[in-house]
Coordinates of N, CA and C in Angstrom, one line a residue:
M1 N 0.9 -1.2 0.1 CA -0.1 -0.1 0.0 C 0.8 1.2 0.2
T2 N 0.7 2.4 -0.8 CA 1.2 3.7 -1.0 C 0.7 4.4 0.1
D3 N 1.8 5.4 0.6 CA 1.3 6.4 1.6 C 1.2 7.3 0.8
T4 N -0.3 7.7 1.2 CA -0.6 9.1 0.6 C -0.3 10.3 1.2
T5 N 0.0 10.3 2.3 CA 0.1 11.2 3.5 C 0.9 12.5 2.6
L6 N 0.5 13.7 3.0 CA 1.1 14.5 2.2 C 1.9 15.2 3.2
P7 N 3.3 15.7 2.8 CA 4.3 16.6 4.1 C 3.4 17.9 4.0
S8 N 3.8 18.7 5.5 CA 3.1 19.8 5.6 C 3.9 20.9 4.7
R9 N 3.5 21.9 4.2 CA 4.1 23.3 4.0 C 5.2 23.5 4.7
D10 N 5.4 23.3 6.2 CA 6.3 23.6 6.9 C 7.2 22.8 6.9
Q11 N 7.0 21.5 6.6 CA 8.0 20.3 6.4 C 8.9 20.7 5.2
M12 N 8.2 20.9 4.0 CA 9.1 21.4 2.6 C 9.7 22.5 2.8
R13 N 9.3 23.7 3.7 CA 9.8 25.2 3.7 C 11.2 24.7 4.3
D14 N 11.2 23.8 5.6 CA 12.0 23.6 6.3 C 13.3 22.6 5.8
T15 N 12.7 22.0 4.7 CA 13.8 20.9 4.0 C 14.5 21.9 2.9
V16 N 13.8 22.8 2.5 CA 14.5 23.7 1.5 C 15.4 24.5 2.0
E17 N 15.1 24.8 3.3 CA 16.1 25.7 4.1 C 17.3 25.2 4.7
R18 N 17.2 23.4 5.0 CA 18.4 22.8 5.2 C 19.0 22.6 3.9
Y19 N 18.3 22.6 2.7 CA 18.9 22.2 1.6 C 20.1 23.5 1.2
L20 N 19.4 24.6 1.4 CA 20.1 25.8 1.0 C 21.3 26.2 1.8
A21 N 21.3 25.7 3.1 CA 22.0 25.9 4.1 C 23.5 25.2 3.8
A22 N 22.9 23.4 3.3 CA 23.8 22.6 3.1 C 24.5 23.0 2.0
I23 N 23.7 23.8 0.8 CA 24.6 24.3 -0.5 C 25.8 25.2 -0.2
S24 N 25.2 25.7 0.7 CA 26.0 27.1 1.2 C 27.3 26.6 1.8
D25 N 27.4 25.6 2.8 CA 28.4 25.3 3.6 C 28.6 23.9 4.0
G26 N 27.8 22.8 3.6 CA 27.6 21.9 3.9 C 28.4 20.8 2.9
T27 N 28.4 19.5 3.4 CA 29.0 18.4 2.2 C 28.2 17.8 1.3
P28 N 28.7 17.1 0.3 CA 27.8 16.6 -0.4 C 26.8 15.6 0.2
D29 N 27.7 14.5 0.9 CA 26.7 13.8 2.1 C 25.6 14.4 2.6
Q30 N 25.9 15.7 3.2 CA 24.8 16.0 4.0 C 23.6 16.8 3.2
I31 N 23.9 17.0 2.0 CA 22.8 17.5 0.9 C 22.2 16.3 0.3
A32 N 23.0 14.9 0.2 CA 22.2 13.8 -0.2 C 21.4 13.4 0.9
D33 N 21.9 13.7 2.4 CA 20.9 13.1 3.2 C 19.3 13.8 3.3
L34 N 19.1 14.8 2.6 CA 17.9 15.2 2.6 C 17.2 14.8 1.7
Y35 N 17.7 14.1 0.8 CA 16.8 13.2 -0.3 C 16.6 11.9 0.2
A36 N 15.3 11.4 -0.4 CA 14.9 9.9 -0.2 C 16.1 9.1 -1.0
P37 N 16.3 7.7 -0.4 CA 17.3 6.7 -0.7 C 17.2 6.7 -2.6
D38 N 15.8 6.9 -3.3 CA 15.6 6.4 -4.8 C 15.3 8.1 -5.4
A39 N 15.7 9.0 -4.8 CA 15.5 10.0 -5.5 C 16.2 10.5 -6.8
T40 N 15.7 11.6 -7.3 CA 16.5 12.0 -8.6 C 16.7 13.6 -8.8
V41 N 17.8 13.8 -9.3 CA 18.0 15.3 -9.4 C 18.2 15.6 -10.8
E42 N 17.6 16.5 -11.5 CA 17.8 16.7 -12.9 C 18.4 18.4 -13.0
D43 N 19.5 18.6 -13.0 CA 20.0 20.1 -12.8 C 20.9 20.4 -13.8
P44 N 20.7 20.8 -15.0 CA 19.6 21.6 -15.3 C 18.4 20.7 -15.9
A45 N 17.3 21.3 -15.8 CA 16.1 20.3 -16.3 C 16.1 20.2 -17.6
G46 N 15.7 19.1 -18.0 CA 16.2 18.6 -19.2 C 17.4 17.7 -19.8
T47 N 18.1 17.4 -18.4 CA 19.5 16.8 -18.8 C 19.0 15.3 -18.0
A48 N 20.0 14.5 -18.3 CA 19.8 13.2 -17.8 C 20.0 13.2 -16.3
P49 N 18.6 12.4 -15.6 CA 18.5 12.7 -14.0 C 19.8 11.9 -13.5
H50 N 20.1 12.3 -12.0 CA 21.2 11.4 -11.5 C 20.2 10.8 -10.4
E51 N 20.4 9.3 -10.2 CA 19.2 8.6 -9.4 C 19.8 8.1 -8.6
G52 N 19.4 8.1 -7.3 CA 19.9 7.5 -6.0 C 21.0 8.1 -5.2
R53 N 21.2 7.6 -3.9 CA 21.8 8.5 -3.2 C 23.4 8.7 -3.9
D54 N 24.0 7.6 -4.5 CA 25.6 7.6 -4.9 C 25.4 8.7 -5.8
A55 N 24.5 8.7 -6.8 CA 24.6 9.6 -8.0 C 24.5 10.9 -7.4
I56 N 23.6 11.3 -6.6 CA 23.4 12.3 -5.9 C 24.7 13.0 -5.3
V57 N 25.5 12.3 -4.5 CA 26.5 12.7 -3.9 C 27.6 12.9 -4.7
D58 N 27.6 12.4 -5.9 CA 28.9 12.5 -6.8 C 28.2 13.8 -7.6
F59 N 27.0 14.3 -7.9 CA 26.5 15.3 -8.4 C 27.2 16.6 -7.6
Y60 N 27.0 16.6 -6.4 CA 27.1 17.9 -5.4 C 28.5 17.9 -5.6
R61 N 29.4 17.0 -5.4 CA 30.9 16.7 -4.9 C 31.8 18.0 -5.4
P62 N 31.5 18.5 -6.9 CA 32.2 19.4 -7.2 C 32.1 20.8 -6.1
L63 N 30.9 21.0 -5.5 CA 30.6 22.2 -4.7 C 31.2 22.3 -3.6
S64 N 32.2 20.9 -3.1 CA 32.9 20.8 -1.6 C 34.2 21.7 -1.9
V65 N 34.7 22.2 -3.0 CA 35.7 22.9 -3.0 C 35.7 24.3 -3.2
L66 N 34.6 24.7 -3.2 CA 34.0 26.1 -3.7 C 33.6 27.1 -2.5
D67 N 33.9 28.1 -2.4 CA 33.7 29.2 -1.4 C 32.0 29.6 -2.0
R68 N 31.0 29.2 -1.4 CA 29.8 29.6 -1.9 C 28.8 30.1 -0.8
R69 N 27.6 30.7 -1.0 CA 26.6 31.0 -0.3 C 25.4 31.1 -1.1
T70 N 24.4 30.8 -0.3 CA 22.8 30.9 -1.2 C 21.8 32.1 -0.4
R71 N 20.8 32.4 -0.9 CA 19.7 33.0 -0.5 C 18.6 32.9 -1.0
L72 N 17.5 32.1 -0.3 CA 16.2 32.0 -0.6 C 15.4 33.4 -1.1
K73 N 15.0 33.6 -2.4 CA 14.1 34.3 -2.6 C 12.8 34.6 -2.7
D74 N 12.1 33.3 -3.0 CA 10.8 33.1 -2.9 C 10.5 31.6 -2.6
F75 N 9.5 31.3 -2.1 CA 8.9 29.9 -1.9 C 7.3 29.6 -2.2
R76 N 7.3 28.6 -2.8 CA 5.6 28.2 -3.0 C 5.8 27.0 -2.8
A77 N 4.5 26.3 -2.3 CA 4.1 24.6 -1.8 C 2.9 24.6 -2.0
T78 N 2.8 23.3 -2.2 CA 1.1 23.1 -2.6 C 1.0 21.3 -2.7
G79 N 0.6 20.7 -2.2 CA 0.2 19.2 -2.1 C 1.9 18.7 -1.6
Y80 N 2.2 17.8 -2.5 CA 3.6 17.2 -2.2 C 4.9 17.9 -3.0
T81 N 4.5 19.2 -3.6 CA 5.7 19.9 -4.4 C 5.9 21.3 -4.0
A82 N 7.0 21.6 -4.1 CA 7.5 23.0 -3.9 C 8.4 23.6 -4.9
A83 N 8.1 24.8 -4.9 CA 9.1 25.6 -5.9 C 9.5 26.8 -5.1
F84 N 10.9 27.1 -5.7 CA 11.5 28.2 -4.9 C 12.6 28.8 -5.9
R85 N 12.7 30.1 -5.8 CA 13.8 30.9 -6.5 C 14.8 31.1 -5.4
F86 N 16.1 31.2 -5.7 CA 17.2 31.4 -5.0 C 18.4 31.7 -5.9
E87 N 19.4 32.4 -5.4 CA 20.6 32.5 -5.8 C 21.8 32.0 -4.9
V88 N 22.6 31.6 -5.7 CA 24.0 30.9 -5.2 C 25.1 31.7 -5.8
D89 N 25.8 32.2 -5.0 CA 27.0 33.0 -5.1 C 28.4 32.0 -5.2
V90 N 29.2 31.8 -6.2 CA 30.6 31.2 -6.2 C 31.4 32.1 -6.1
L91 N 32.4 32.2 -4.8 CA 33.5 33.5 -4.9 C 34.7 32.7 -5.4
V92 N 35.1 33.4 -6.4 CA 36.4 33.0 -6.9 C 37.5 34.1 -7.0
P93 N 38.6 34.0 -6.8 CA 39.4 35.5 -6.7 C 39.1 36.5 -7.9
G94 N 38.6 37.6 -7.2 CA 38.2 38.8 -8.1 C 37.0 38.7 -8.4
R95 N 36.5 37.5 -8.3 CA 35.2 37.3 -9.0 C 33.9 37.0 -8.5
C96 N 32.6 37.3 -8.4 CA 31.6 36.5 -8.0 C 30.6 36.0 -8.9
I97 N 30.3 34.9 -8.9 CA 29.4 34.2 -10.0 C 28.2 33.5 -9.4
T98 N 27.2 34.4 -9.8 CA 25.5 34.1 -9.3 C 25.0 33.7 -10.2
T99 N 24.1 32.5 -9.8 CA 23.3 31.7 -10.5 C 22.1 31.6 -10.0
A100 N 20.7 32.1 -10.7 CA 19.5 32.3 -10.0 C 18.8 31.3 -10.6
P101 N 18.6 30.1 -10.1 CA 17.6 29.2 -10.3 C 16.2 29.1 -9.6
I102 N 15.1 28.4 -10.4 CA 14.2 28.0 -9.7 C 14.1 26.7 -9.6
D103 N 14.1 26.0 -8.4 CA 13.9 24.6 -8.2 C 12.9 24.3 -7.8
V104 N 12.3 22.9 -8.6 CA 10.9 22.3 -8.4 C 11.4 20.9 -7.7
M105 N 10.8 21.0 -6.3 CA 11.2 19.6 -5.7 C 9.5 18.8 -5.4
T106 N 9.8 17.4 -5.2 CA 8.7 16.8 -4.7 C 9.2 16.0 -3.3
F107 N 8.3 15.9 -2.3 CA 8.6 15.4 -1.3 C 7.9 14.3 -0.9
D108 N 8.4 13.4 0.2 CA 7.8 12.4 0.7 C 6.6 12.6 1.8
A109 N 5.9 11.9 2.7 CA 5.3 12.3 3.7 C 6.1 12.8 4.9
S110 N 7.5 12.2 5.0 CA 8.3 12.8 5.8 C 9.3 13.8 6.0
G111 N 9.0 14.6 4.5 CA 9.7 15.7 4.0 C 11.0 15.6 3.5
R112 N 11.2 14.2 2.9 CA 12.6 14.1 2.2 C 12.4 14.3 0.8
I113 N 13.5 14.8 0.1 CA 13.3 15.1 -1.1 C 13.1 13.8 -2.1
T114 N 11.9 13.8 -2.8 CA 12.0 12.5 -3.7 C 12.3 13.1 -5.1
S115 N 12.3 14.2 -5.8 CA 12.9 14.5 -6.8 C 13.2 16.1 -6.9
M116 N 14.2 16.6 -7.5 CA 14.4 17.9 -7.7 C 14.9 18.1 -9.4
R117 N 14.2 19.2 -9.8 CA 14.3 19.8 -11.2 C 14.8 21.2 -11.0
A118 N 15.9 21.4 -11.4 CA 16.5 22.8 -11.4 C 16.2 23.5 -12.7
I119 N 15.7 25.0 -12.7 CA 15.3 25.4 -13.9 C 16.0 26.8 -14.1
W120 N 17.3 26.6 -15.0 CA 18.2 27.3 -15.2 C 18.9 27.4 -16.5
S121 N 19.6 28.6 -16.9 CA 20.2 28.4 -18.1 C 21.4 29.3 -17.8
S122 N 22.2 29.3 -19.0 CA 23.5 30.3 -19.0 C 23.0 31.9 -18.8
E123 N 22.0 32.2 -19.4 CA 21.3 33.4 -19.1 C 20.9 33.7 -17.7
D124 N 20.7 32.9 -17.0 CA 20.6 32.9 -15.3 C 22.1 33.0 -14.3
V125 N 22.9 33.1 -15.3 CA 24.4 33.3 -14.5 C 24.9 34.4 -14.8
H126 N 25.2 35.2 -13.9 CA 25.9 36.7 -13.8 C 27.2 36.4 -13.1
I127 N 28.3 37.1 -13.8 CA 29.5 37.5 -13.3 C 29.8 38.8 -12.9
Q128 N 30.3 39.3 -11.7 CA 30.8 40.4 -11.0 C 32.1 40.6 -10.8
D129 N 32.9 41.1 -11.2 CA 34.2 41.5 -10.8 C 34.4 42.2 -9.4
T130 N 35.1 41.6 -8.5 CA 35.1 42.2 -7.2 C 36.5 42.8 -6.9
D131 N 37.5 42.7 -7.6 CA 38.6 43.4 -7.5 C 39.3 43.5 -6.2
Q132 N 39.6 42.5 -5.7 CA 40.1 42.4 -4.5 C 41.3 43.2 -4.2
S133 N 42.0 43.2 -5.2 CA 43.3 43.9 -5.0 C 43.1 45.5 -4.9
K134 N 42.4 46.1 -5.3 CA 41.9 47.4 -5.1 C 41.6 47.5 -3.6
E135 N 40.7 46.7 -3.0 CA 39.8 46.8 -1.8 C 41.0 46.9 -0.7
A136 N 42.4 46.0 -1.0 CA 43.4 45.8 0.0 C 44.3 47.0 0.2
Q137 N 44.3 47.9 -0.9 CA 45.0 49.1 -0.9 C 44.7 50.2 0.1

């Protein structure tokens, strides 16, 4: 028998906030812990999905070497689905690279992510020079 209990809006919001915190400064394993064991990640939407915990950890692994931060900009939820707009900054010497996706996630009854589709393209990536050498003078 399938569990038809829906997660609450608060459960979904809490998971999204923990997801963004983990994207900011967590490990790939901490991010994957938010997902159900058989979850899928499609980032960006339209690409081949990453299925299951090992594939999800591998997908997020490149983040672990980056200086990054996130900001939640908007959140909507209904049923077992949430959509949210956020920004993620990646700081590299002299530059801040900001990507502004909209993620659509589905959740199980306990609030774990069962699927994530990230909607973004190169048009949603902005690079700003931070010229740290001038700031040091």
